[in-house]
Amino acid sequence: MSLSLKRCRRCGLPETYETIEFDAEGVCNICRQREYKSENIDWTARKRMFDALIEEYRGKHAYDCLVPFSGGKDSTYTLWHLMTEYRVKPLVVQFNHGFMRERLRQNNERTFKKLGVDVISFTPNWRVVKRLMLESLVRKGDFCWHCHTGIFSYPMHMAIRFDVPLVVWGEPSTEYTAYYNYQDNEIEEVDETRFNRFVNLGITAEDMQGMIRDDFDLDPRDLWPYTYPALRDLNRIHYRSVCLGSYIPWNVKKHVEIIQRELGW
């Protein structure tokens, strides 16, 4: 007896894909979300919302906003868009997960120089990272727990430290999962709920400390970059953490063409 894996009739995503569901026509909810995004969202109104958000924070702090930056297509486009469309003064924060190839480094340097931005790049303890990768691979089949958590937690710590309440990410998760959806017409907040829902693979930094402390000479402070900041500290700076793609229609192919042309990416 052979068993076949059910797939979306339109995009081919399998039934094992996170948050996926199929309708009576065999089309997945991710495809249906993209339909809704194209046909039902008032993107002009969404842009006005983002315009107002930028102006709410402009000029009131050392930086107008903080941009988490991996150097990939989405964060590069986000930074370019903010600099060219809104002329903001951003603080760019990069979490170096240990896999930045030479071309990526060159892209980063070229982008920072062309746009003219202040950058913080943080590289965590590699000895700790190696142990975290092993534990994550064994428990979840994904060695990059430190990547997922660090990329989303460390910039929030810097937002508090430098008193920059507006944090702007790139694409919303609604582009490729259904943890949130466009149909609810809500702005997806990149907050602790989202972090614990799927970013950290269900393992907190405190969990990880307990998992590896017996066979690793670990200082609890080594896991600080992977912890999400306390809500009271985030509320103290009146933070907002949002995705640019919640306010403009996200178009990866178009964005790649732009950053290749404008930044040599």
C-alpha positions as YAML, in Angstrom:
chain: A
units: angstrom
residues:
- id: 1
  name: MET
  ca: [0.00, 0.00, 0.00]
- id: 2
  name: SER
  ca: [1.50, 3.33, -1.07]
- id: 3
  name: LEU
  ca: [0.66, 6.58, 0.64]
- id: 4
  name: SER
  ca: [0.98, 9.85, -1.25]
- id: 5
  name: LEU
  ca: [1.61, 13.19, 0.37]
- id: 6
  name: LYS
  ca: [-1.21, 15.66, -0.16]
- id: 7
  name: ARG
  ca: [-0.09, 18.89, -1.78]
- id: 8
  name: CYS
  ca: [-1.64, 22.19, -2.69]
- id: 9
  name: ARG
  ca: [-2.97, 22.04, -6.24]
- id: 10
  name: ARG
  ca: [-1.67, 25.53, -6.90]
- id: 11
  name: CYS
  ca: [1.71, 25.98, -5.18]
- id: 12
  name: GLY
  ca: [2.67, 22.41, -4.33]
- id: 13
  name: LEU
  ca: [3.20, 22.91, -0.60]
- id: 14
  name: PRO
  ca: [2.82, 19.57, 1.23]
- id: 15
  name: GLU
  ca: [0.40, 18.78, 4.04]
- id: 16
  name: THR
  ca: [3.37, 18.66, 6.43]
- id: 17
  name: TYR
  ca: [4.02, 22.40, 5.98]
- id: 18
  name: GLU
  ca: [3.43, 24.44, 9.13]
- id: 19
  name: THR
  ca: [-0.10, 25.88, 9.58]
- id: 20
  name: ILE
  ca: [-1.27, 24.55, 6.19]
- id: 21
  name: GLU
  ca: [-4.89, 23.71, 5.46]
- id: 22
  name: PHE
  ca: [-6.64, 22.83, 2.20]
- id: 23
  name: ASP
  ca: [-10.06, 23.93, 0.99]
- id: 24
  name: ALA
  ca: [-12.57, 21.90, -1.03]
- id: 25
  name: GLU
  ca: [-10.70, 22.76, -4.23]
- id: 26
  name: GLY
  ca: [-7.40, 21.47, -2.85]
- id: 27
  name: VAL
  ca: [-5.89, 24.95, -2.61]
- id: 28
  name: CYS
  ca: [-3.97, 25.82, 0.56]
- id: 29
  name: ASN
  ca: [-4.67, 28.66, 2.93]
- id: 30
  name: ILE
  ca: [-1.33, 30.30, 2.10]
- id: 31
  name: CYS
  ca: [-2.41, 30.69, -1.53]
- id: 32
  name: ARG
  ca: [-5.81, 31.97, -0.45]
- id: 33
  name: GLN
  ca: [-4.11, 34.56, 1.73]
- id: 34
  name: ARG
  ca: [-2.15, 35.83, -1.26]
- id: 35
  name: GLU
  ca: [-5.40, 36.11, -3.20]
- id: 36
  name: TYR
  ca: [-6.91, 38.15, -0.40]
- id: 37
  name: LYS
  ca: [-3.81, 40.30, -0.18]
- id: 38
  name: SER
  ca: [-3.99, 41.13, -3.89]
- id: 39
  name: GLU
  ca: [-7.72, 41.71, -4.14]
- id: 40
  name: ASN
  ca: [-9.08, 42.96, -0.83]
- id: 41
  name: ILE
  ca: [-6.55, 45.06, 1.08]
- id: 42
  name: ASP
  ca: [-6.61, 48.82, 0.69]
- id: 43
  name: TRP
  ca: [-2.88, 49.36, 0.36]
- id: 44
  name: THR
  ca: [-3.28, 53.10, -0.04]
- id: 45
  name: ALA
  ca: [-4.87, 53.25, 3.38]
- id: 46
  name: ARG
  ca: [-2.19, 50.96, 4.79]
- id: 47
  name: LYS
  ca: [0.54, 53.27, 3.46]
- id: 48
  name: ARG
  ca: [-1.11, 56.23, 5.14]
- id: 49
  name: MET
  ca: [-1.03, 54.29, 8.40]
- id: 50
  name: PHE
  ca: [2.70, 53.72, 8.00]
- id: 51
  name: ASP
  ca: [3.29, 57.34, 7.06]
- id: 52
  name: ALA
  ca: [1.60, 58.37, 10.30]
- id: 53
  name: LEU
  ca: [3.61, 55.82, 12.29]
- id: 54
  name: ILE
  ca: [6.90, 57.15, 10.95]
- id: 55
  name: GLU
  ca: [5.93, 60.73, 11.73]
- id: 56
  name: GLU
  ca: [4.83, 59.76, 15.24]
- id: 57
  name: TYR
  ca: [8.41, 58.77, 16.09]
- id: 58
  name: ARG
  ca: [10.44, 60.97, 13.78]
- id: 59
  name: GLY
  ca: [12.93, 63.24, 15.52]
- id: 60
  name: LYS
  ca: [11.90, 62.32, 19.06]
- id: 61
  name: HIS
  ca: [14.80, 60.00, 19.88]
- id: 62
  name: ALA
  ca: [18.44, 59.51, 18.94]
- id: 63
  name: TYR
  ca: [17.16, 57.44, 16.00]
- id: 64
  name: ASP
  ca: [13.80, 57.52, 14.19]
- id: 65
  name: CYS
  ca: [13.60, 53.73, 14.06]
- id: 66
  name: LEU
  ca: [15.60, 50.54, 14.45]
- id: 67
  name: VAL
  ca: [16.02, 48.16, 11.52]
- id: 68
  name: PRO
  ca: [17.04, 44.53, 12.24]
- id: 69
  name: PHE
  ca: [19.35, 43.59, 9.39]
- id: 70
  name: SER
  ca: [20.42, 40.14, 8.20]
- id: 71
  name: GLY
  ca: [21.75, 41.34, 4.86]
- id: 72
  name: GLY
  ca: [19.27, 39.23, 2.93]
- id: 73
  name: LYS
  ca: [16.88, 40.54, 0.31]
- id: 74
  name: ASP
  ca: [14.07, 41.50, 2.69]
- id: 75
  name: SER
  ca: [16.03, 43.43, 5.30]
- id: 76
  name: THR
  ca: [18.10, 45.11, 2.59]
- id: 77
  name: TYR
  ca: [14.99, 46.27, 0.77]
- id: 78
  name: THR
  ca: [13.40, 47.42, 4.03]
- id: 79
  name: LEU
  ca: [16.39, 49.58, 4.86]
- id: 80
  name: TRP
  ca: [16.56, 50.96, 1.31]
- id: 81
  name: HIS
  ca: [12.83, 51.75, 1.31]
- id: 82
  name: LEU
  ca: [12.96, 53.54, 4.65]
- id: 83
  name: MET
  ca: [15.97, 55.61, 3.62]
- id: 84
  name: THR
  ca: [14.71, 56.59, 0.18]
- id: 85
  name: GLU
  ca: [10.97, 56.89, 0.81]
- id: 86
  name: TYR
  ca: [11.02, 58.40, 4.29]
- id: 87
  name: ARG
  ca: [14.53, 59.84, 4.78]
- id: 88
  name: VAL
  ca: [14.70, 58.48, 8.31]
- id: 89
  name: LYS
  ca: [17.72, 58.21, 10.58]
- id: 90
  name: PRO
  ca: [17.77, 54.50, 11.49]
- id: 91
  name: LEU
  ca: [19.86, 52.42, 13.83]
- id: 92
  name: VAL
  ca: [20.73, 49.21, 11.96]
- id: 93
  name: VAL
  ca: [21.24, 46.16, 14.20]
- id: 94
  name: GLN
  ca: [22.74, 42.95, 12.92]
- id: 95
  name: PHE
  ca: [22.94, 39.63, 14.75]
- id: 96
  name: ASN
  ca: [25.83, 37.66, 13.28]
- id: 97
  name: HIS
  ca: [24.74, 34.02, 13.53]
- id: 98
  name: GLY
  ca: [28.05, 32.74, 12.21]
- id: 99
  name: PHE
  ca: [27.09, 31.95, 8.60]
- id: 100
  name: MET
  ca: [27.81, 35.21, 6.83]
- id: 101
  name: ARG
  ca: [29.66, 34.40, 3.63]
- id: 102
  name: GLU
  ca: [32.07, 36.82, 2.02]
- id: 103
  name: ARG
  ca: [29.63, 38.05, -0.62]
- id: 104
  name: LEU
  ca: [27.07, 38.78, 2.08]
- id: 105
  name: ARG
  ca: [29.65, 40.80, 4.00]
- id: 106
  name: GLN
  ca: [30.45, 42.73, 0.83]
- id: 107
  name: ASN
  ca: [26.74, 43.36, 0.23]
- id: 108
  name: ASN
  ca: [26.38, 44.61, 3.79]
- id: 109
  name: GLU
  ca: [29.31, 47.01, 3.58]
- id: 110
  name: ARG
  ca: [28.21, 48.36, 0.21]
- id: 111
  name: THR
  ca: [24.65, 48.88, 1.44]
- id: 112
  name: PHE
  ca: [25.70, 50.64, 4.65]
- id: 113
  name: LYS
  ca: [28.09, 52.95, 2.82]
- id: 114
  name: LYS
  ca: [25.69, 53.82, 0.01]
- id: 115
  name: LEU
  ca: [22.78, 54.54, 2.32]
- id: 116
  name: GLY
  ca: [24.82, 56.16, 5.08]
- id: 117
  name: VAL
  ca: [23.62, 54.49, 8.30]
- id: 118
  name: ASP
  ca: [24.83, 53.73, 11.82]
- id: 119
  name: VAL
  ca: [25.27, 50.00, 12.39]
- id: 120
  name: ILE
  ca: [25.65, 47.72, 15.39]
- id: 121
  name: SER
  ca: [26.84, 44.20, 14.55]
- id: 122
  name: PHE
  ca: [26.85, 41.64, 17.35]
- id: 123
  name: THR
  ca: [28.69, 38.30, 17.18]
- id: 124
  name: PRO
  ca: [27.82, 35.87, 20.00]
- id: 125
  name: ASN
  ca: [30.23, 33.49, 21.71]
- id: 126
  name: TRP
  ca: [30.94, 30.79, 19.09]
- id: 127
  name: ARG
  ca: [31.73, 28.16, 21.71]
- id: 128
  name: VAL
  ca: [28.24, 28.63, 23.14]
- id: 129
  name: VAL
  ca: [26.70, 28.77, 19.67]
- id: 130
  name: LYS
  ca: [28.16, 25.37, 18.71]
- id: 131
  name: ARG
  ca: [26.60, 23.76, 21.77]
- id: 132
  name: LEU
  ca: [23.26, 25.45, 21.10]
- id: 133
  name: MET
  ca: [23.32, 24.19, 17.51]
- id: 134
  name: LEU
  ca: [23.88, 20.60, 18.61]
- id: 135
  name: GLU
  ca: [21.10, 20.70, 21.20]
- id: 136
  name: SER
  ca: [18.68, 22.32, 18.77]
- id: 137
  name: LEU
  ca: [19.49, 19.80, 16.03]
- id: 138
  name: VAL
  ca: [18.96, 16.82, 18.34]
- id: 139
  name: ARG
  ca: [15.71, 18.11, 19.83]
- id: 140
  name: LYS
  ca: [14.11, 19.85, 16.85]
- id: 141
  name: GLY
  ca: [15.96, 18.75, 13.72]
- id: 142
  name: ASP
  ca: [16.91, 22.41, 13.22]
- id: 143
  name: PHE
  ca: [20.41, 23.52, 14.23]
- id: 144
  name: CYS
  ca: [19.59, 27.22, 13.94]
- id: 145
  name: TRP
  ca: [17.75, 27.90, 17.20]
- id: 146
  name: HIS
  ca: [20.37, 30.51, 17.99]
- id: 147
  name: CYS
  ca: [19.72, 32.17, 14.61]
- id: 148
  name: HIS
  ca: [15.95, 32.28, 15.02]
- id: 149
  name: THR
  ca: [16.00, 33.58, 18.58]
- id: 150
  name: GLY
  ca: [18.98, 35.90, 18.32]
- id: 151
  name: ILE
  ca: [17.78, 37.63, 15.18]
- id: 152
  name: PHE
  ca: [14.43, 38.45, 16.78]
- id: 153
  name: SER
  ca: [15.47, 39.10, 20.38]
- id: 154
  name: TYR
  ca: [18.79, 40.95, 20.22]
- id: 155
  name: PRO
  ca: [17.47, 43.94, 18.21]
- id: 156
  name: MET
  ca: [14.72, 44.37, 20.81]
- id: 157
  name: HIS
  ca: [17.34, 44.58, 23.56]
- id: 158
  name: MET
  ca: [19.11, 47.26, 21.53]
- id: 159
  name: ALA
  ca: [15.85, 49.15, 21.06]
- id: 160
  name: ILE
  ca: [15.63, 49.40, 24.85]
- id: 161
  name: ARG
  ca: [19.30, 50.17, 25.38]
- id: 162
  name: PHE
  ca: [19.33, 53.00, 22.82]
- id: 163
  name: ASP
  ca: [15.75, 54.15, 23.51]
- id: 164
  name: VAL
  ca: [14.49, 53.56, 19.96]
- id: 165
  name: PRO
  ca: [10.83, 52.56, 20.32]
- id: 166
  name: LEU
  ca: [9.96, 51.98, 16.63]
- id: 167
  name: VAL
  ca: [11.33, 48.71, 15.20]
- id: 168
  name: VAL
  ca: [10.69, 47.98, 11.51]
- id: 169
  name: TRP
  ca: [11.14, 44.47, 10.11]
- id: 170
  name: GLY
  ca: [10.69, 43.28, 6.52]
- id: 171
  name: GLU
  ca: [8.14, 40.76, 5.35]
- id: 172
  name: PRO
  ca: [5.29, 39.64, 7.65]
- id: 173
  name: SER
  ca: [4.94, 35.95, 8.43]
- id: 174
  name: THR
  ca: [1.60, 36.03, 6.61]
- id: 175
  name: GLU
  ca: [3.61, 35.88, 3.37]
- id: 176
  name: TYR
  ca: [4.44, 32.22, 4.00]
- id: 177
  name: THR
  ca: [2.51, 30.85, 7.02]
- id: 178
  name: ALA
  ca: [-0.91, 31.23, 8.61]
- id: 179
  name: TYR
  ca: [0.02, 31.92, 12.20]
- id: 180
  name: TYR
  ca: [-1.47, 35.29, 11.28]
- id: 181
  name: ASN
  ca: [-3.56, 36.09, 8.24]
- id: 182
  name: TYR
  ca: [-4.47, 39.00, 6.03]
- id: 183
  name: GLN
  ca: [-8.18, 38.25, 6.30]
- id: 184
  name: ASP
  ca: [-8.27, 39.45, 9.91]
- id: 185
  name: ASN
  ca: [-7.13, 42.84, 8.59]
- id: 186
  name: GLU
  ca: [-4.89, 43.25, 11.62]
- id: 187
  name: ILE
  ca: [-1.37, 44.62, 11.64]
- id: 188
  name: GLU
  ca: [0.96, 41.78, 12.63]
- id: 189
  name: GLU
  ca: [2.99, 42.84, 15.66]
- id: 190
  name: VAL
  ca: [6.47, 41.35, 15.96]
- id: 191
  name: ASP
  ca: [6.19, 40.83, 19.69]
- id: 192
  name: GLU
  ca: [6.80, 38.23, 22.39]
- id: 193
  name: THR
  ca: [3.62, 36.34, 21.49]
- id: 194
  name: ARG
  ca: [4.90, 35.89, 17.94]
- id: 195
  name: PHE
  ca: [8.37, 35.03, 19.25]
- id: 196
  name: ASN
  ca: [7.03, 32.23, 21.45]
- id: 197
  name: ARG
  ca: [4.47, 31.06, 18.90]
- id: 198
  name: PHE
  ca: [6.95, 29.94, 16.26]
- id: 199
  name: VAL
  ca: [10.27, 31.78, 16.25]
- id: 200
  name: ASN
  ca: [11.98, 29.99, 19.14]
- id: 201
  name: LEU
  ca: [10.87, 26.47, 18.10]
- id: 202
  name: GLY
  ca: [9.10, 26.12, 21.45]
- id: 203
  name: ILE
  ca: [12.36, 26.37, 23.41]
- id: 204
  name: THR
  ca: [13.02, 29.44, 25.55]
- id: 205
  name: ALA
  ca: [16.50, 30.54, 26.56]
- id: 206
  name: GLU
  ca: [15.69, 29.39, 30.09]
- id: 207
  name: ASP
  ca: [14.72, 25.97, 28.71]
- id: 208
  name: MET
  ca: [17.96, 25.79, 26.77]
- id: 209
  name: GLN
  ca: [19.99, 26.68, 29.84]
- id: 210
  name: GLY
  ca: [18.47, 23.74, 31.68]
- id: 211
  name: MET
  ca: [19.11, 21.41, 28.76]
- id: 212
  name: ILE
  ca: [22.83, 22.06, 28.42]
- id: 213
  name: ARG
  ca: [24.02, 23.21, 31.83]
- id: 214
  name: ASP
  ca: [25.04, 19.75, 33.09]
- id: 215
  name: ASP
  ca: [27.52, 19.06, 30.29]
- id: 216
  name: PHE
  ca: [28.67, 22.56, 29.49]
- id: 217
  name: ASP
  ca: [30.47, 25.18, 31.55]
- id: 218
  name: LEU
  ca: [27.80, 27.77, 30.93]
- id: 219
  name: ASP
  ca: [27.50, 31.24, 32.38]
- id: 220
  name: PRO
  ca: [23.75, 32.07, 32.38]
- id: 221
  name: ARG
  ca: [24.65, 35.48, 30.96]
- id: 222
  name: ASP
  ca: [25.79, 33.71, 27.76]
- id: 223
  name: LEU
  ca: [22.13, 33.14, 26.89]
- id: 224
  name: TRP
  ca: [21.06, 36.75, 27.37]
- id: 225
  name: PRO
  ca: [21.15, 37.53, 23.59]
- id: 226
  name: TYR
  ca: [18.53, 34.81, 23.03]
- id: 227
  name: THR
  ca: [16.07, 36.03, 25.67]
- id: 228
  name: TYR
  ca: [13.13, 38.24, 24.79]
- id: 229
  name: PRO
  ca: [13.19, 41.51, 26.76]
- id: 230
  name: ALA
  ca: [10.79, 41.98, 29.65]
- id: 231
  name: LEU
  ca: [7.49, 43.53, 28.59]
- id: 232
  name: ARG
  ca: [7.81, 46.20, 31.28]
- id: 233
  name: ASP
  ca: [11.07, 47.38, 29.70]
- id: 234
  name: LEU
  ca: [9.54, 47.46, 26.22]
- id: 235
  name: ASN
  ca: [6.46, 49.28, 27.50]
- id: 236
  name: ARG
  ca: [8.69, 51.81, 29.23]
- id: 237
  name: ILE
  ca: [9.94, 53.02, 25.83]
- id: 238
  name: HIS
  ca: [6.40, 52.74, 24.31]
- id: 239
  name: TYR
  ca: [7.64, 50.37, 21.63]
- id: 240
  name: ARG
  ca: [6.07, 49.37, 18.31]
- id: 241
  name: SER
  ca: [7.53, 46.44, 16.40]
- id: 242
  name: VAL
  ca: [5.99, 46.00, 12.95]
- id: 243
  name: CYS
  ca: [6.69, 44.67, 9.46]
- id: 244
  name: LEU
  ca: [7.01, 46.99, 6.48]
- id: 245
  name: GLY
  ca: [5.19, 44.30, 4.49]
- id: 246
  name: SER
  ca: [2.05, 44.88, 6.56]
- id: 247
  name: TYR
  ca: [1.81, 48.36, 5.04]
- id: 248
  name: ILE
  ca: [3.01, 47.89, 1.46]
- id: 249
  name: PRO
  ca: [2.33, 44.93, -0.88]
- id: 250
  name: TRP
  ca: [5.37, 42.68, -0.52]
- id: 251
  name: ASN
  ca: [6.83, 41.66, -3.88]
- id: 252
  name: VAL
  ca: [10.10, 39.76, -3.52]
- id: 253
  name: LYS
  ca: [11.02, 39.67, -7.22]
- id: 254
  name: LYS
  ca: [10.43, 43.39, -7.62]
- id: 255
  name: HIS
  ca: [12.36, 44.17, -4.44]
- id: 256
  name: VAL
  ca: [15.35, 42.09, -5.53]
- id: 257
  name: GLU
  ca: [15.46, 43.94, -8.84]
- id: 258
  name: ILE
  ca: [15.45, 47.26, -6.98]
- id: 259
  name: ILE
  ca: [18.27, 46.45, -4.55]
- id: 260
  name: GLN
  ca: [20.36, 44.88, -7.32]
- id: 261
  name: ARG
  ca: [19.99, 48.05, -9.37]
- id: 262
  name: GLU
  ca: [20.29, 50.61, -6.57]
- id: 263
  name: LEU
  ca: [22.71, 48.89, -4.17]
- id: 264
  name: GLY
  ca: [24.59, 46.36, -6.30]
- id: 265
  name: TRP
  ca: [23.18, 43.60, -4.06]
...
